[in-house]
Amino acid sequence: MTEPGDVPPDVLDRLRPICLGLPESYEEPAWVGTRWRIRKRTFAHVLTVDPARQPARPRAAAVDTPACLLIFRSPPDEIAGLVASGHPFYKPDWGPTVLGMVVDDDTAWDEVTELLTESYCLLAPKRLAALVDGPGPPPG
């Protein structure tokens, strides 16, 4: 049996190298689940929700069984496209740049890396964001 917010160890094992590989980022327990921060700003938060215990987050993610959720920041113009694509993305109501996704067996970890790197860059001081490699040049 898990406690509310417990995140599967394999999910944490996938997220840690992504998040902790960013300059001056650190991990800490969140009020529920685990979060990664730059300075005092959270750029990624992962938790497991159970609709029977905490209905608001599962309702936002449109899940009716326990699910692992990843919440991060994204530019509003990208949020619209990701949410329009449907599952696994959803738009929580707590901020214009906040985006969520359901983490499951179909999670595209390369995409998660891009999304969390972008989230970090949105919140990090410009000096630190400049140290992060952006997408490579177009092929050809």
Coordinates of C-alpha atoms in Angstrom, one line a residue:
M1 CA 0.0 0.0 0.0
T2 CA 1.3 3.4 -0.8
E3 CA 0.7 6.7 0.9
P4 CA -0.9 9.6 -0.9
G5 CA 1.5 11.2 -3.2
D6 CA 3.9 8.3 -3.4
V7 CA 5.6 8.2 -6.8
P8 CA 6.7 4.9 -8.3
P9 CA 10.5 4.5 -7.9
D10 CA 11.0 3.9 -11.6
V11 CA 9.4 7.2 -12.4
L12 CA 11.7 9.0 -10.0
D13 CA 14.6 7.1 -11.5
R14 CA 13.7 8.5 -14.9
L15 CA 13.0 12.1 -13.7
R16 CA 16.1 12.5 -11.4
P17 CA 18.8 12.6 -14.1
I18 CA 16.7 15.0 -16.2
C19 CA 16.0 17.4 -13.4
L20 CA 19.3 17.2 -11.5
G21 CA 21.3 17.5 -14.7
L22 CA 20.2 21.2 -14.9
P23 CA 22.4 23.8 -13.4
E24 CA 22.0 24.4 -9.7
S25 CA 18.7 22.4 -9.6
Y26 CA 17.8 20.4 -6.5
E27 CA 15.2 17.9 -5.3
E28 CA 13.1 18.0 -2.2
P29 CA 10.0 16.5 -0.8
A30 CA 6.9 18.6 -1.8
W31 CA 3.8 18.9 0.3
V32 CA 2.9 15.7 -1.5
G33 CA 5.2 13.9 -3.9
T34 CA 8.6 15.2 -5.0
R35 CA 9.6 18.5 -6.6
W36 CA 12.7 19.9 -8.4
R37 CA 13.6 23.5 -8.0
I38 CA 15.9 26.2 -9.2
R39 CA 16.5 28.7 -6.4
K40 CA 13.1 28.7 -4.8
R41 CA 11.0 28.1 -7.9
T42 CA 9.5 24.7 -8.7
F43 CA 10.0 23.7 -12.3
A44 CA 8.8 20.1 -11.9
H45 CA 6.5 18.3 -9.4
V46 CA 5.5 14.7 -9.5
L47 CA 2.9 13.0 -7.4
T48 CA 0.5 10.1 -7.4
V49 CA -3.2 11.1 -6.9
D50 CA -6.1 8.9 -5.9
P51 CA -9.6 10.2 -6.9
A52 CA -11.1 8.6 -3.7
R53 CA -8.8 10.7 -1.5
Q54 CA -8.1 14.0 -3.4
P55 CA -10.6 14.6 -6.1
A56 CA -9.5 18.0 -7.5
R57 CA -6.2 17.0 -9.2
P58 CA -7.6 13.7 -10.7
R59 CA -10.6 15.7 -12.0
A60 CA -8.2 18.2 -13.6
A61 CA -6.3 15.3 -15.2
A62 CA -9.5 13.5 -16.2
V63 CA -8.4 10.3 -14.4
D64 CA -10.7 8.1 -12.4
T65 CA -8.1 5.7 -11.0
P66 CA -4.9 6.4 -9.1
A67 CA -2.4 8.1 -11.4
C68 CA 1.0 9.6 -11.4
L69 CA 1.0 13.2 -12.5
L70 CA 3.8 15.5 -13.5
I71 CA 3.3 19.3 -13.3
F72 CA 5.6 21.8 -14.8
R73 CA 5.7 25.2 -16.6
S74 CA 5.3 25.8 -20.3
P75 CA 4.8 28.9 -22.5
P76 CA 1.1 29.6 -23.0
D77 CA 1.3 29.2 -26.8
E78 CA 2.8 25.7 -26.4
I79 CA 0.2 24.7 -23.7
A80 CA -2.6 25.2 -26.1
G81 CA -1.2 22.8 -28.6
L82 CA -0.3 20.2 -26.0
V83 CA -3.7 20.3 -24.4
A84 CA -5.4 20.1 -27.7
S85 CA -3.5 16.9 -28.4
G86 CA -5.3 15.3 -25.5
H87 CA -4.0 12.6 -23.2
P88 CA -1.5 12.7 -21.5
F89 CA -1.7 16.5 -21.2
Y90 CA -4.1 18.6 -19.2
K91 CA -4.3 22.2 -18.1
P92 CA -4.7 22.7 -14.3
D93 CA -6.4 25.9 -13.2
W94 CA -3.6 27.3 -11.0
G95 CA -1.6 29.5 -13.3
P96 CA -1.4 30.5 -17.0
T97 CA 2.0 28.7 -17.5
V98 CA 1.2 25.5 -15.5
L99 CA 0.8 22.3 -17.5
G100 CA 0.3 18.8 -16.3
M101 CA 0.7 15.3 -17.8
V102 CA -0.2 11.8 -16.8
V103 CA 2.9 9.6 -16.5
D104 CA 2.2 6.1 -17.5
D105 CA 3.6 3.2 -19.5
D106 CA 3.3 5.2 -22.7
T107 CA 5.2 8.2 -21.5
A108 CA 7.6 9.6 -24.1
W109 CA 10.7 10.3 -21.9
D110 CA 12.5 12.3 -24.7
E111 CA 9.5 14.6 -24.7
V112 CA 9.5 14.9 -20.9
T113 CA 13.2 15.8 -21.1
E114 CA 12.4 18.7 -23.5
L115 CA 9.4 19.9 -21.5
L116 CA 11.2 19.9 -18.2
T117 CA 14.3 21.6 -19.6
E118 CA 12.0 24.3 -21.0
S119 CA 10.2 24.6 -17.7
Y120 CA 13.6 25.0 -16.0
C121 CA 14.6 27.7 -18.5
L122 CA 11.4 29.6 -17.9
L123 CA 12.1 29.9 -14.2
A124 CA 15.9 29.9 -13.9
P125 CA 17.9 33.1 -13.8
K126 CA 19.0 34.0 -17.4
R127 CA 22.6 33.3 -16.5
L128 CA 21.7 29.7 -15.6
A129 CA 19.2 29.2 -18.4
A130 CA 22.0 30.2 -20.9
L131 CA 24.0 27.3 -19.7
V132 CA 21.4 24.8 -20.8
D133 CA 21.7 23.3 -24.3
G134 CA 18.7 24.1 -26.4
P135 CA 17.4 22.0 -29.3
G136 CA 20.0 21.2 -31.8
P137 CA 20.2 22.7 -35.3
P138 CA 17.7 21.5 -37.8
P139 CA 18.8 18.4 -39.8
G140 CA 20.2 18.8 -43.2

